[in-house]
Backbone as CSV, one residue per row, in Angstrom:
resi,resn,N_x,N_y,N_z,CA_x,CA_y,CA_z,C_x,C_y,C_z
1,UNK,0.842,-1.170,0.000,0.000,0.000,0.000,0.895,1.243,0.000
2,UNK,0.504,2.238,-0.781,1.205,3.519,-0.790,0.810,4.263,0.477
3,UNK,1.792,4.636,1.282,1.473,5.207,2.585,1.682,6.714,2.679
4,UNK,2.492,7.288,1.767,2.825,8.703,1.912,3.471,9.192,0.630
5,UNK,3.276,10.465,0.318,4.064,11.084,-0.738,5.460,11.254,-0.160
6,UNK,6.434,10.515,-0.658,7.785,10.517,-0.096,8.554,11.733,-0.591
7,UNK,8.573,11.923,-1.924,9.261,13.089,-2.471,8.870,13.349,-3.915
8,UNK,9.177,14.554,-4.368,9.127,14.897,-5.785,10.563,14.969,-6.257
9,UNK,10.866,14.303,-7.352,12.204,14.335,-7.931,12.250,15.358,-9.045
10,UNK,13.181,16.306,-8.945,13.327,17.365,-9.940,14.647,17.193,-10.675
11,UNK,14.596,17.066,-11.992,15.797,16.947,-12.807,16.366,18.343,-13.048
12,UNK,17.664,18.496,-12.783,18.325,19.796,-12.954,19.647,19.609,-13.695
13,UNK,20.041,20.625,-14.423,21.314,20.577,-15.145,22.477,20.997,-14.254
14,UNK,22.264,22.011,-13.435,23.320,22.563,-12.581,22.887,22.396,-11.133
15,UNK,23.441,21.385,-10.478,23.011,21.053,-9.115,23.307,22.174,-8.135
16,UNK,24.439,22.830,-8.275,24.784,23.910,-7.338,23.834,25.091,-7.489
17,UNK,23.522,25.469,-8.722,22.594,26.582,-8.951,21.195,26.225,-8.451
18,UNK,20.759,25.005,-8.723,19.428,24.572,-8.268,19.371,24.499,-6.748
19,UNK,20.457,24.038,-6.119,20.501,23.976,-4.656,20.383,25.378,-4.061
20,UNK,21.093,26.328,-4.634,21.004,27.718,-4.154,19.594,28.265,-4.347
21,UNK,18.989,27.986,-5.496,17.628,28.460,-5.777,16.638,27.897,-4.760
22,UNK,16.678,26.573,-4.528,15.718,25.956,-3.617,16.007,26.279,-2.156
23,UNK,17.255,26.523,-1.812,17.580,26.977,-0.463,16.904,28.317,-0.197
24,UNK,16.959,29.214,-1.170,16.309,30.517,-1.039,14.792,30.369,-1.066
25,UNK,14.275,29.593,-2.018,12.824,29.412,-2.158,12.207,28.800,-0.907
26,UNK,12.840,27.772,-0.376,12.285,27.050,0.776,12.697,27.644,2.113
27,UNK,13.672,28.557,2.083,14.121,29.195,3.314,14.888,28.274,4.237
28,UNK,15.514,27.252,3.667,16.283,26.301,4.463,17.307,25.604,3.586
29,UNK,18.354,25.136,4.214,19.395,24.391,3.511,18.955,22.936,3.331
30,UNK,19.534,22.248,2.359,19.231,20.820,2.217,19.758,20.041,3.418
31,UNK,19.146,18.903,3.696,19.606,18.088,4.817,20.563,16.993,4.365
32,UNK,20.661,16.778,3.040,21.511,15.680,2.588,21.924,15.878,1.142
33,UNK,23.190,15.522,0.863,23.723,15.415,-0.500,24.241,13.996,-0.635
34,UNK,24.023,13.415,-1.812,24.446,12.028,-1.979,24.757,11.751,-3.446
35,UNK,25.800,10.966,-3.689,26.118,10.474,-5.025,25.610,9.038,-5.108
36,UNK,24.843,8.724,-6.144,24.358,7.362,-6.361,25.079,6.845,-7.605
37,UNK,26.182,6.145,-7.387,27.039,5.700,-8.486,26.295,4.794,-9.466
38,UNK,25.432,3.915,-8.955,24.721,2.975,-9.833,23.813,3.681,-10.831
39,UNK,23.383,4.889,-10.511,22.505,5.653,-11.396,23.229,6.819,-12.060
40,UNK,24.519,7.005,-11.738,25.320,8.131,-12.261,24.581,9.449,-12.030
41,UNK,24.244,9.668,-10.745,23.477,10.866,-10.389,23.953,11.397,-9.041
42,UNK,23.934,12.714,-8.929,24.132,13.382,-7.647,22.778,13.916,-7.203
43,UNK,22.491,13.791,-5.912,21.198,14.224,-5.389,21.387,15.182,-4.219
44,UNK,20.386,16.032,-4.035,20.298,16.928,-2.888,18.858,16.834,-2.396
45,UNK,18.682,16.668,-1.082,17.349,16.530,-0.499,17.018,17.692,0.429
46,UNK,15.791,18.185,0.286,15.211,19.182,1.183,13.993,18.552,1.856
47,UNK,13.836,18.765,3.149,12.632,18.339,3.867,11.616,19.468,3.783
48,UNK,10.395,19.143,3.374,9.322,20.134,3.287,8.098,19.524,3.963
49,UNK,7.877,19.882,5.218,6.797,19.246,5.974,7.076,17.761,6.087
50,UNK,6.083,16.945,5.739,6.231,15.501,5.798,6.771,14.892,4.521
51,UNK,7.084,15.712,3.522,7.596,15.220,2.246,8.960,15.833,1.967
52,UNK,9.497,15.485,0.816,10.825,15.964,0.442,10.846,16.416,-1.005
53,UNK,11.836,17.229,-1.313,12.180,17.590,-2.682,13.559,16.999,-2.929
54,UNK,13.706,16.259,-4.022,14.994,15.689,-4.405,15.433,16.346,-5.704
55,UNK,16.572,17.002,-5.678,17.180,17.527,-6.895,18.111,16.459,-7.440
56,UNK,18.038,16.205,-8.749,18.856,15.166,-9.368,19.622,15.744,-10.541
57,UNK,20.924,15.500,-10.583,21.761,15.927,-11.703,22.598,14.741,-12.160
58,UNK,22.582,14.478,-13.447,23.374,13.385,-14.000,24.861,13.686,-13.905
59,UNK,25.653,12.635,-13.726,27.102,12.799,-13.631,27.835,12.210,-14.832
60,UNK,27.085,11.677,-15.793,27.690,11.153,-17.017,26.668,11.232,-18.148
61,UNK,27.128,11.174,-19.395,26.195,11.202,-20.528,25.234,10.014,-20.538
62,UNK,25.608,8.908,-19.884,24.759,7.707,-19.858,23.702,7.748,-18.759
63,UNK,23.784,8.708,-17.878,22.818,8.816,-16.788,21.406,9.018,-17.331
64,UNK,20.441,8.362,-16.702,19.046,8.550,-17.107,18.626,10.013,-16.973
65,UNK,19.141,10.716,-15.987,18.795,12.127,-15.800,19.403,12.970,-16.914
66,UNK,20.645,12.703,-17.286,21.278,13.433,-18.389,20.498,13.206,-19.680
67,UNK,20.141,11.963,-19.954,19.372,11.653,-21.179,17.993,12.306,-21.131
68,UNK,17.366,12.313,-19.968,16.068,12.968,-19.804,16.181,14.454,-20.153
69,UNK,17.209,15.116,-19.624,17.381,16.551,-19.851,17.841,16.872,-21.273
70,UNK,18.321,15.892,-22.007,18.632,16.096,-23.426,17.357,16.265,-24.241
71,UNK,16.241,15.732,-23.730,14.962,15.752,-24.449,13.932,16.706,-23.861
72,UNK,14.044,16.973,-22.555,13.010,17.735,-21.853,13.650,18.823,-21.004
73,UNK,12.849,19.831,-20.644,13.401,20.890,-19.788,13.526,20.431,-18.334
74,UNK,14.273,21.200,-17.565,14.381,20.928,-16.137,12.991,20.980,-15.505
75,UNK,12.815,20.220,-14.456,11.550,20.245,-13.738,11.225,18.886,-13.154
76,UNK,9.953,18.655,-12.931,9.519,17.422,-12.273,9.893,16.219,-13.129
77,UNK,10.635,15.304,-12.536,11.068,14.079,-13.196,10.226,12.892,-12.735
78,UNK,9.947,12.818,-11.428,9.152,11.709,-10.913,8.478,12.082,-9.593
79,UNK,7.470,11.298,-9.260,6.813,11.403,-7.963,7.053,10.081,-7.240
80,UNK,7.453,10.167,-5.977,7.799,8.972,-5.212,6.847,8.788,-4.039
81,UNK,6.430,7.537,-3.869,5.535,7.186,-2.774,6.230,6.196,-1.851
82,UNK,6.047,6.394,-0.563,6.562,5.481,0.442,5.656,4.253,0.502
83,UNK,6.269,3.091,0.681,5.527,1.842,0.849,6.114,1.085,2.032
84,UNK,5.283,0.263,2.670,5.757,-0.550,3.792,6.501,-1.794,3.312
85,UNK,6.018,-2.389,2.213,6.591,-3.634,1.691,6.706,-3.495,0.178
86,UNK,7.886,-3.132,-0.296,8.049,-2.822,-1.706,7.793,-4.031,-2.606
87,UNK,8.211,-5.214,-2.184,7.988,-6.409,-3.008,6.494,-6.721,-3.136
88,UNK,5.754,-6.584,-2.057,4.306,-6.819,-2.103,3.634,-5.783,-2.995
89,UNK,4.086,-4.537,-2.914,3.490,-3.481,-3.741,3.827,-3.688,-5.211
90,UNK,5.047,-4.135,-5.488,5.413,-4.442,-6.870,4.528,-5.559,-7.425
91,UNK,4.295,-6.601,-6.643,3.437,-7.708,-7.075,2.009,-7.225,-7.307
92,UNK,1.506,-6.384,-6.419,0.143,-5.849,-6.568,0.023,-5.039,-7.850
93,UNK,0.991,-4.172,-8.094,0.931,-3.326,-9.286,1.060,-4.138,-10.571
94,UNK,1.954,-5.128,-10.574,2.053,-6.020,-11.749,0.717,-6.698,-12.017
95,UNK,0.077,-7.204,-10.954,-1.219,-7.885,-11.100,-2.290,-6.941,-11.635
96,UNK,-2.143,-5.646,-11.340,-3.098,-4.648,-11.830,-2.771,-4.178,-13.257
97,UNK,-1.672,-4.694,-13.831,-1.328,-4.370,-15.205,-0.300,-3.264,-15.388
98,UNK,0.274,-2.776,-14.307,1.308,-1.751,-14.427,2.621,-2.386,-14.880
99,UNK,3.383,-1.628,-15.650,4.691,-2.078,-16.118,5.749,-1.489,-15.199
100,UNK,6.564,-2.359,-14.616,7.626,-1.915,-13.720,8.949,-1.890,-14.482
101,UNK,9.770,-0.907,-14.178,11.070,-0.788,-14.828,12.138,-1.629,-14.147
102,UNK,11.809,-2.198,-12.998,12.749,-3.025,-12.245,12.085,-4.353,-11.918
103,UNK,12.831,-5.447,-12.093,12.326,-6.760,-11.697,12.392,-6.929,-10.181
104,UNK,13.416,-6.365,-9.584,13.629,-6.413,-8.136,13.900,-4.999,-7.642
105,UNK,13.572,-4.696,-6.389,13.929,-3.385,-5.844,15.449,-3.235,-5.823
106,UNK,15.906,-1.992,-5.951,17.349,-1.738,-5.938,17.650,-0.627,-4.949
107,UNK,18.890,-0.569,-4.475,19.255,0.514,-3.556,19.159,1.868,-4.268
108,UNK,18.555,2.825,-3.590,18.437,4.177,-4.120,19.007,5.176,-3.131
109,UNK,18.765,6.434,-3.408,19.253,7.501,-2.537,18.474,7.531,-1.230
110,UNK,19.031,8.196,-0.248,18.391,8.482,1.034,18.008,7.222,1.809
111,UNK,18.847,6.167,1.688,18.655,4.934,2.442,17.330,4.244,2.126
112,UNK,17.042,4.117,0.819,15.783,3.502,0.381,16.044,2.362,-0.593
113,UNK,15.128,1.395,-0.606,14.987,0.457,-1.713,13.972,1.089,-2.647
114,UNK,14.221,1.012,-3.957,13.333,1.692,-4.898,12.970,0.802,-6.078
115,UNK,11.872,1.142,-6.706,11.409,0.538,-7.944,10.616,1.605,-8.685
116,UNK,10.728,1.614,-10.012,10.009,2.608,-10.809,8.905,1.960,-11.629
117,UNK,7.790,2.683,-11.765,6.666,2.283,-12.603,6.780,3.068,-13.902
118,UNK,6.710,2.359,-15.023,6.863,3.000,-16.335,5.785,4.058,-16.541
119,UNK,6.181,5.236,-17.036,5.194,6.310,-17.253,4.077,5.924,-18.224
120,UNK,4.366,5.057,-19.183,3.327,4.677,-20.155,2.182,3.920,-19.504
121,UNK,2.439,3.319,-18.349,1.354,2.604,-17.669,0.814,3.384,-16.470
122,UNK,1.336,4.592,-16.259,0.918,5.402,-15.100,0.510,6.814,-15.536
123,UNK,-0.196,6.908,-16.622,-0.736,8.199,-17.051,0.322,9.213,-17.444
124,UNK,1.492,8.754,-17.906,2.550,9.659,-18.332,3.463,10.136,-17.220
125,UNK,3.285,9.607,-16.005,4.089,10.027,-14.856,5.016,8.889,-14.449
126,UNK,6.304,9.196,-14.284,7.239,8.224,-13.734,7.000,8.173,-12.230
127,UNK,6.653,6.998,-11.730,6.338,6.809,-10.307,7.432,5.958,-9.684
128,UNK,7.905,6.402,-8.532,8.910,5.657,-7.784,8.280,5.127,-6.505
129,UNK,8.541,3.882,-6.196,8.157,3.287,-4.922,9.400,3.281,-4.042
130,UNK,9.261,3.673,-2.779,10.402,3.763,-1.857,10.069,3.049,-0.549
131,UNK,11.001,2.206,-0.120,10.877,1.571,1.198,12.153,1.849,1.964
132,UNK,12.033,2.337,3.178,13.201,2.599,4.009,13.937,1.292,4.287
133,UNK,15.266,1.365,4.215,16.109,0.227,4.556,16.355,0.290,6.055
134,UNK,16.051,-0.774,6.739,16.203,-0.813,8.200,17.625,-1.100,8.572
């Protein structure tokens, strides 16, 4: 079951400029910066109430974020929902006909296991499922 809006992922070209912009906009500094080598991405997280904003910048031409920004402008890349049991939620969504981009959950940023739902099966929105790693 989806339990909470975990974060909005924003694709950015210049992570430092975007971090400065959102620090000013939100009136607070980010609580975390992280490099996710498996995805060739650098991330910055801001806490906003019970949810988060994740800024994502590709670190190589092969990064999904870099390729995304080659085709589209900066902005909302994905919406992420917290789940209690990611494997059970993946099975439920598959049974409902959703196409998942991952066969198994994988380690993601901010100490999470993650899985993505293909935008073509989710109304044009890339959806991320996130489960905290204990």
